[in-house]
């Protein structure tokens, strides 16, 4: 039973202003449990390929940690000794709705922390509110580097590396694996994630593969538009060898199906930064020979990788949900592991269930082991994570009757992301000094 929440502690603090009675300014989150909201797309076009698999990844790992059923280094039961009670909330509906829902979760439902968010728009909208409400918030996905390059936050962290790493790794993979690419274009969603992805990819290509030519007519359809006939025609009419896309959610599936019937993938090389969910969902209908990324060491890129944590996650996920874990499953699980690592550290350092400030102190600059790689909160004054990013080429395994990837190459964080204290665009424009890939 929860005996004292952060919300109640803040009420006590307010009372002290009027009574003069001293109370603990940053109370322990609870005597024996912590209530955490997990926010993901549970309805709409992003739910099936991204939101629900993310929710499932978080749920699986939370339950296993509560039961003490995970492999090392997460074998101890609980989060700093506390059970985690999860409340699952829907990210659909736009930024204004998410801000209102966040306030409801904190002020009315009394959650102690919030974990999740996939859209860059959601992350940018929620961070100022987390600061206002003094609520620990761990962003599981989103991509914009603006989250920590435009502002400093005390209560907000992100366990997913930002879009620069995905774009630089994409350009490096093209340089290393596709030596015939001379020109490129892109189709990306018209909001922060899509615009950033194209911009950073373009700069990285010019720096890493001099002499390649970018189209002056990149395509930016609205997110969730679902119909891409005009954009496909435009891309087919141009001479670009390669098409870059950061489509995710249902958009990547719709694009692939509509482009396939027009022979698009026989005429163009295609690199998909975050569309690996479609590889599983579409099966044989997904074009072989696509360069595919998962924004890290996630999903199909590590499906055959040995390692106790990764193998446990794949097997436990398949047993529970009947399918393989996707990119977002790993991303949400990763944010849960960060919370456990920080709470365990804070509890050990303080000898008791930690309060919010102690968890923040433990998480800032934290290095922790994820399911298939290591993660470090190295940017954003210790609040923005960095990790390796991989790409491979899609193929179909006839023997196992499932999709697979070949030519997988993993690029370490230090060669695809700027060092601490440098803005991404400045680092890219300067030629990525310090990168040794």
Coordinates of C-alpha atoms in Angstrom, one line a residue, residues 65 73-82 337-350 352 354 359 362:
X65 CA 11.7 -6.6 -12.2
X73 CA 22.5 -7.0 -13.5
X74 CA 18.8 -6.5 -12.9
X75 CA 18.1 -9.7 -10.9
X76 CA 17.2 -7.9 -7.6
X77 CA 13.4 -7.5 -7.1
X78 CA 12.0 -4.0 -7.4
X79 CA 13.1 -0.5 -8.1
X80 CA 15.4 0.5 -5.2
X81 CA 13.4 -2.0 -3.3
X82 CA 10.0 -0.6 -4.3
X337 CA 16.0 -0.3 -17.0
X338 CA 17.4 3.2 -16.7
X339 CA 14.8 3.9 -13.9
X340 CA 15.7 0.7 -12.1
X341 CA 19.4 1.3 -12.4
X342 CA 19.0 4.9 -11.0
X343 CA 16.7 3.9 -8.2
X344 CA 18.9 1.0 -7.2
X345 CA 21.9 3.3 -7.1
X346 CA 20.0 6.0 -5.2
X347 CA 18.7 3.4 -2.7
X348 CA 22.2 2.0 -2.1
X349 CA 23.8 5.4 -1.7
X350 CA 21.2 6.6 0.8
X352 CA 16.5 3.8 2.1
X354 CA 15.0 7.2 -2.6
X359 CA 16.9 9.5 -8.2
X362 CA 21.7 9.0 -9.5

